[in-house]
Coordinates of C-alpha atoms and ligand atoms in Angstrom, one line a residue:
X15 CA -51.0 -31.2 -12.8
X16 CA -49.1 -27.9 -12.0
X17 CA -48.2 -27.2 -8.4
X18 CA -47.5 -23.5 -8.0
X19 CA -44.5 -22.5 -5.8
X20 CA -46.8 -20.6 -3.4
X21 CA -50.5 -19.9 -2.9
X22 CA -52.6 -18.0 -0.2
X23 CA -55.0 -20.0 2.0
X24 CA -58.4 -18.3 1.9
X25 CA -61.7 -19.9 3.0
X26 CA -65.4 -19.0 3.2
X27 CA -65.1 -17.6 6.8
X28 CA -62.4 -15.2 5.5
X29 CA -64.7 -14.0 2.8
X30 CA -67.5 -13.6 5.2
X31 CA -65.7 -11.4 7.7
X32 CA -64.4 -9.1 5.0
X33 CA -67.9 -8.7 3.5
X34 CA -69.3 -7.8 6.9
X35 CA -66.8 -4.9 7.2
X36 CA -67.4 -3.8 3.7
X37 CA -71.2 -3.8 4.4
X38 CA -70.7 -1.9 7.6
X39 CA -69.6 1.3 5.9
X40 CA -66.6 1.7 8.2
X41 CA -63.8 0.4 5.9
X42 CA -60.7 2.6 6.6
X43 CA -58.5 2.2 9.7
X44 CA -60.7 1.8 12.8
X45 CA -61.9 -0.8 15.4
X46 CA -60.8 -3.9 13.5
X47 CA -57.3 -2.6 13.0
X48 CA -57.0 -1.9 16.7
X49 CA -58.3 -5.4 17.5
X50 CA -55.8 -7.0 15.1
X51 CA -52.9 -5.0 16.7
X52 CA -54.0 -6.1 20.2
X53 CA -54.1 -9.8 19.2
X54 CA -50.7 -9.8 17.5
X55 CA -49.1 -7.9 20.4
X56 CA -50.7 -10.5 22.7
X57 CA -49.5 -13.5 20.6
X58 CA -45.9 -12.2 20.4
X59 CA -45.9 -10.8 23.9
X60 CA -45.0 -7.1 23.4
X61 CA -46.6 -4.0 24.8
X62 CA -47.2 -2.1 21.5
X63 CA -48.2 -3.0 18.0
X64 CA -48.8 -0.7 15.0
X65 CA -50.5 -2.1 11.9
X66 CA -49.5 -0.6 8.5
X67 CA -49.7 -1.1 4.8
X68 CA -46.9 -3.5 4.2
X69 CA -43.8 -5.2 5.7
X70 CA -41.6 -2.7 3.9
X71 CA -43.6 0.2 5.5
X72 CA -43.2 -1.7 8.8
X73 CA -39.4 -1.7 8.5
X74 CA -39.4 2.0 7.5
X75 CA -41.6 2.8 10.5
X76 CA -39.3 0.7 12.8
X77 CA -36.3 2.8 11.6
X78 CA -38.3 6.0 12.3
X79 CA -39.0 4.6 15.7
X80 CA -35.3 4.3 16.3
X81 CA -34.9 7.9 15.1
X82 CA -32.5 6.8 12.3
X83 CA -31.0 9.8 10.5
X84 CA -29.2 10.6 7.3
X85 CA -25.6 9.3 7.5
X86 CA -26.6 6.5 10.0
X87 CA -25.7 2.9 9.0
X88 CA -28.2 0.0 9.1
X89 CA -26.7 -3.5 8.9
X90 CA -28.6 -6.3 7.1
X91 CA -27.7 -9.6 5.4
X92 CA -27.1 -9.8 1.7
X93 CA -29.2 -13.0 1.5
X94 CA -32.7 -11.5 1.8
X95 CA -35.3 -9.7 -0.5
X96 CA -34.6 -6.1 -1.3
X97 CA -37.3 -4.8 1.1
X98 CA -35.0 -4.0 4.1
X99 CA -32.6 -2.3 1.7
X100 CA -35.2 0.0 0.2
X101 CA -36.8 0.7 3.7
X102 CA -33.4 1.8 4.9
X103 CA -33.1 4.2 1.9
X104 CA -36.6 5.5 2.6
X105 CA -35.3 6.4 6.1
X106 CA -32.4 8.3 4.6
X107 CA -29.9 5.9 6.1
X108 CA -27.1 3.8 4.5
X109 CA -27.5 0.0 4.1
X110 CA -24.4 -2.0 5.2
X111 CA -24.5 -5.5 3.7
X112 CA -23.2 -8.4 5.8
X113 CA -22.9 -12.1 5.0
X114 CA -24.9 -15.0 6.3
X115 CA -23.3 -18.0 8.2
X116 CA -22.1 -20.9 6.1
X117 CA -25.0 -23.1 7.3
X118 CA -28.6 -22.1 7.9
X119 CA -29.2 -19.0 5.7
X120 CA -29.1 -16.5 8.7
X121 CA -27.1 -13.3 9.3
X122 CA -23.7 -14.1 10.7
X123 CA -22.7 -12.2 13.9
X124 CA -19.1 -12.4 12.8
X125 CA -19.8 -10.7 9.5
X126 CA -21.9 -8.0 11.3
X127 CA -18.9 -7.3 13.6
X128 CA -16.8 -6.6 10.5
X129 CA -19.3 -4.0 9.3
X130 CA -19.8 -2.1 12.6
X131 CA -18.8 1.5 13.0
X132 CA -19.7 4.5 15.2
X133 CA -22.4 5.2 12.6
X134 CA -24.2 1.8 13.0
X135 CA -27.6 2.5 14.4
X136 CA -29.5 -0.7 13.8
X137 CA -29.2 -4.3 12.7
X138 CA -32.0 -5.9 10.7
X139 CA -32.2 -9.7 11.5
X140 CA -34.6 -11.7 9.2
X141 CA -35.8 -15.1 10.4
X142 CA -35.3 -16.7 7.1
X143 CA -37.9 -19.1 5.6
X144 CA -39.7 -19.4 8.9
X145 CA -36.6 -20.6 10.8
X146 CA -35.5 -18.5 13.8
X147 CA -32.1 -16.7 13.3
X148 CA -29.3 -17.3 15.8
X149 CA -30.1 -14.3 17.9
X150 CA -27.9 -14.5 21.0
X151 CA -24.7 -13.1 19.7
X152 CA -26.5 -10.5 17.6
X153 CA -28.5 -9.2 20.6
X154 CA -25.2 -8.9 22.5
X155 CA -23.5 -6.5 20.1
X156 CA -25.1 -3.4 21.8
X157 CA -26.8 -2.1 18.7
X158 CA -30.6 -2.0 18.4
X159 CA -32.0 -5.1 16.7
X160 CA -35.0 -5.1 14.4
X161 CA -36.3 -8.6 14.0
X162 CA -37.7 -9.2 10.5
X163 CA -40.5 -11.7 11.1
X164 CA -42.1 -11.3 7.7
X165 CA -41.7 -15.1 7.1
X166 CA -41.9 -16.4 10.5
X167 CA -44.9 -15.4 12.6
X168 CA -45.5 -18.2 15.2
X169 CA -41.9 -19.5 15.1
X170 CA -40.1 -20.0 18.4
X171 CA -36.6 -19.5 19.6
X172 CA -35.7 -21.0 23.0
X173 CA -39.4 -21.4 23.7
X174 CA -40.3 -17.7 23.0
X175 CA -42.0 -16.4 19.9
X176 CA -39.7 -14.6 17.5
X177 CA -40.5 -10.9 17.5
X178 CA -40.2 -10.9 21.3
X179 CA -36.4 -10.5 21.3
X180 CA -35.4 -7.4 19.4
X181 CA -35.9 -3.7 20.2
X182 CA -38.5 -3.8 17.5
X183 CA -39.9 -6.5 15.3
X184 CA -41.7 -6.3 11.9
X185 CA -44.2 -8.6 10.2
X186 CA -45.7 -8.8 6.7
X187 CA -49.2 -10.0 5.7
X188 CA -48.6 -10.1 1.9
X189 CA -50.8 -12.6 0.0
X190 CA -48.5 -15.7 0.4
X191 CA -47.0 -15.0 3.8
X192 CA -47.8 -17.2 6.8
X193 CA -51.1 -15.2 7.3
X194 CA -52.4 -12.6 4.9
X195 CA -54.3 -9.3 4.7
X196 CA -53.6 -9.1 0.9
X197 CA -50.9 -6.5 1.6
X198 CA -50.1 -5.4 5.2
X199 CA -47.6 -5.2 7.9
X200 CA -47.1 -4.6 11.7
X201 CA -44.4 -3.1 13.9
X202 CA -44.0 -4.3 17.5
X203 CA -42.1 -2.9 20.4
X204 CA -42.0 -2.5 24.2
X205 CA -40.5 1.0 24.0
X206 CA -43.0 3.9 24.4
X207 CA -40.7 6.4 22.7
X208 CA -40.3 4.2 19.6
X209 CA -44.1 3.6 19.7
X210 CA -45.0 7.4 19.8
X211 CA -42.7 8.2 16.8
X212 CA -44.1 5.3 14.8
X213 CA -47.8 6.2 15.5
X214 CA -47.0 9.9 14.7
X215 CA -45.4 8.9 11.3
X216 CA -48.1 6.4 10.2
X217 CA -50.5 9.1 9.0
X218 CA -50.4 12.7 8.0
X219 CA -53.7 14.1 9.2
X220 CA -53.7 17.2 11.5
X221 CA -50.0 16.9 12.2
X222 CA -47.0 19.4 12.1
X223 CA -45.1 19.5 8.8
X224 CA -41.8 18.5 10.4
X225 CA -40.8 15.7 10.6
X226 CA -42.4 14.2 7.5
X227 CA -45.4 12.0 7.9
X228 CA -46.7 9.1 5.7
X229 CA -49.9 7.3 4.9
X230 CA -49.0 3.8 5.9
X231 CA -52.5 2.8 7.3
X232 CA -54.2 -0.5 7.1
X233 CA -57.9 -0.8 6.3
X234 CA -60.5 -2.4 8.6
X235 CA -61.4 -5.0 6.0
X236 CA -57.8 -6.0 5.8
X237 CA -57.6 -6.3 9.6
X238 CA -60.8 -8.4 9.6
X239 CA -59.1 -10.8 7.2
X240 CA -56.0 -10.7 9.3
X241 CA -58.0 -11.6 12.5
X242 CA -59.7 -14.5 10.7
X243 CA -56.3 -15.7 9.4
X244 CA -54.7 -15.4 12.8
X245 CA -57.3 -17.7 14.3
X246 CA -56.1 -20.4 11.8
X247 CA -52.4 -19.8 12.3
X248 CA -51.9 -22.8 14.6
X249 CA -53.5 -25.1 12.1
X250 CA -51.5 -23.5 9.2
X251 CA -48.2 -24.1 11.1
X252 CA -49.1 -27.7 12.0
X253 CA -49.9 -28.4 8.3
X254 CA -46.6 -26.9 7.2
X255 CA -44.7 -28.9 9.7
X256 CA -46.5 -32.1 8.7
X257 CA -45.6 -31.5 5.1
X258 CA -42.0 -30.7 6.0
X259 CA -41.6 -34.0 8.0
X260 CA -43.0 -35.9 5.0
X261 CA -40.5 -34.2 2.7
X262 CA -37.7 -35.0 5.1
X263 CA -38.7 -38.7 5.1
X264 CA -39.2 -38.9 1.3
X265 CA -36.0 -37.0 0.3
X266 CA -33.6 -38.5 2.9
X267 CA -31.9 -40.9 0.5
X268 CA -30.6 -38.4 -1.9
X269 CA -27.5 -36.3 -1.8
X270 CA -29.2 -33.0 -0.9
X271 CA -29.0 -31.0 2.3
X272 CA -32.4 -30.8 3.9
X273 CA -33.5 -28.2 6.6
X274 CA -31.8 -29.3 9.9
X275 CA -33.3 -29.8 13.3
X276 CA -32.1 -27.7 16.3
X277 CA -33.5 -28.1 19.8
X278 CA -33.5 -24.3 20.4
X279 CA -35.8 -23.6 17.4
X280 CA -39.3 -24.3 16.4
X281 CA -39.5 -23.3 12.7
X282 CA -42.8 -22.7 10.8
X283 CA -41.6 -23.8 7.4
X284 CA -42.6 -20.7 5.4
X285 CA -40.3 -22.2 2.8
X286 CA -38.8 -25.7 2.5
X287 CA -35.3 -25.0 1.3
X288 CA -32.8 -27.7 0.3
X289 CA -29.3 -27.3 -0.9
X290 CA -28.9 -29.2 -4.1
X291 CA -26.0 -29.7 -6.5
X292 CA -27.0 -29.0 -10.1
X293 CA -29.9 -26.9 -8.7
X294 CA -30.5 -25.1 -12.0
X295 CA -31.1 -28.4 -13.8
X296 CA -33.3 -29.8 -11.0
X297 CA -35.4 -26.6 -11.1
X298 CA -35.8 -26.8 -14.9
X299 CA -36.8 -30.5 -14.8
X300 CA -39.2 -30.0 -11.9
X301 CA -40.9 -27.2 -13.8
X302 CA -41.3 -29.6 -16.8
X303 CA -42.9 -32.1 -14.4
X304 CA -45.3 -29.5 -13.1
X305 CA -43.6 -28.7 -9.8
X306 CA -42.7 -25.1 -9.6
X307 CA -39.6 -24.7 -7.4
X308 CA -37.7 -21.4 -7.1
X309 CA -34.6 -19.8 -5.7
X310 CA -35.9 -18.7 -2.3
X311 CA -34.0 -15.4 -2.6
X312 CA -34.3 -13.8 -6.0
X313 CA -30.8 -12.2 -5.9
X314 CA -28.6 -11.4 -2.9
X315 CA -28.2 -7.7 -2.3
X316 CA -24.4 -7.6 -2.7
X317 CA -24.6 -8.8 -6.3
X318 CA -25.7 -5.3 -7.3
X319 CA -23.2 -3.5 -5.1
X320 CA -19.6 -3.1 -6.1
X321 CA -16.9 -4.1 -3.6
X322 CA -19.1 -6.1 -1.2
X323 CA -18.1 -9.7 -0.7
X324 CA -20.5 -12.3 0.7
X325 CA -19.2 -15.7 -0.2
X326 CA -21.8 -17.6 2.0
X327 CA -24.7 -15.7 0.4
X328 CA -23.2 -16.6 -3.0
X329 CA -23.1 -20.3 -1.9
X330 CA -26.8 -20.2 -0.8
X331 CA -27.8 -18.4 -3.9
X332 CA -26.1 -21.0 -6.1
X333 CA -27.4 -24.1 -4.4
X334 CA -30.7 -23.3 -2.5
X335 CA -33.9 -24.5 -4.0
X336 CA -37.4 -23.8 -2.5
X337 CA -39.9 -26.7 -2.8
X338 CA -43.6 -25.9 -2.7
X339 CA -45.0 -26.0 0.9
X340 CA -48.2 -24.3 2.1
X341 CA -51.4 -25.3 4.0
X342 CA -53.6 -25.3 0.9
X343 CA -51.5 -28.0 -0.8
X344 CA -53.9 -31.0 -1.4
X345 CA -52.8 -34.6 -0.8
X346 CA -52.5 -35.4 -4.5
X347 CA -50.4 -32.2 -5.0
X348 CA -48.0 -33.3 -2.2
X349 CA -47.7 -36.7 -3.8
X350 CA -47.0 -35.1 -7.2
X351 CA -44.3 -33.0 -5.6
X352 CA -42.5 -35.9 -3.9
X353 CA -43.0 -38.3 -6.8
X354 CA -41.8 -35.9 -9.4
X355 CA -38.8 -34.7 -7.4
X356 CA -37.7 -38.2 -6.4
X357 CA -37.6 -39.3 -10.0
X358 CA -35.5 -36.2 -10.9
X359 CA -33.2 -36.7 -7.9
X360 CA -32.7 -40.4 -8.8
X361 CA -31.8 -39.5 -12.4
X362 CA -29.3 -36.6 -11.6
X363 CA -28.0 -37.1 -8.0
X364 CA -26.2 -40.1 -6.6
X365 CA -27.8 -42.0 -3.8
X366 CA -26.6 -41.3 -0.3
X367 CA -25.0 -44.4 1.3
X368 CA -26.9 -45.2 4.5
Ligands
PLP402 C1 -42.0 -10.2 2.5 C2 -40.8 -9.7 3.2 C3 -40.6 -8.4 3.5 C4 -41.5 -7.3 2.9 O1 -42.8 -7.4 3.2 P1 -43.9 -6.7 2.2 O2 -45.2 -6.8 2.9 O3 -43.9 -7.5 0.9 O4 -43.5 -5.3 2.0 C5 -39.5 -8.0 4.2 N1 -38.7 -8.9 4.7 C6 -38.8 -10.2 4.5 C7 -37.8 -11.2 5.1 C8 -39.9 -10.7 3.7 O5 -40.0 -12.0 3.5

């Protein structure tokens, strides 16, 4: 048996609604996209939502919403995928790379403060692995915050949905995210000026030549899939949380650091990330046993940038291992994951004294 690291959850009802849109003849951006935007705005609790072609396009549009210009700085953590970095370059601005905190994988407000200057125009704050970031201090810095909710739709911080705190928030509906449209994204805001600039930039048709426009539209058949997935989001989240508590119970006796509980946060477990000594060896042996674990961040951004130091991102990069967790995992697959990993832990890691 081979358990992949990640897999979309698509069922018959998803296939049906997409087919219906395809058969209708109206397949480009239209009524379904507007309905999807309304439902996401309603779920998160913002005034405006703009659907687009990817999470990366959503970050680019959010920066356009803020009227980011050449020479402006955008701060983001090193420990994240390269999407926010590239989106910042697309906007013509300069990425400033900050470190994460020593525990929990999230952007450190202290490190952000070290990177601030008069040119800082935005901070991108990812809620890593479905776990809400520590927002309070970051929101108090007086710089516009873009929440990156690509991994965390439905997660809650202090009893409010993430995506409801920042000046703007962005979502991704890539194949293996919490819910999917194949590829897709969304930008949310309460600010009507941001919203107008974003709507104006999303497509090029019948528009003035300056400033530049894009084609970042979502199709109606994608939106139909998104709506159908959104209806299942509560059950997806419950299933992920169920599997996470099973992992917590099964792995509690070994010398590894498991995701921690925090009364202010309701995570959705997009990833189940443990800190493990000898993580390279564990990953290799798990793979041999048919359990595909991966580094949850492929490579921290600062690794490719001379002169930027992010020791906590280095630490996470070295020790973090992502264990398969998703709603379409079958019972026997979950048993294979826990059984295989427990054998490997027993062999290579000492027991925790309890
Ligand atoms: C997936 C992801 C993105 C980019 O989304 P795409 O839809 O793949 O462009 C951005 N930020 C984070 C944290 C992500 O996980």
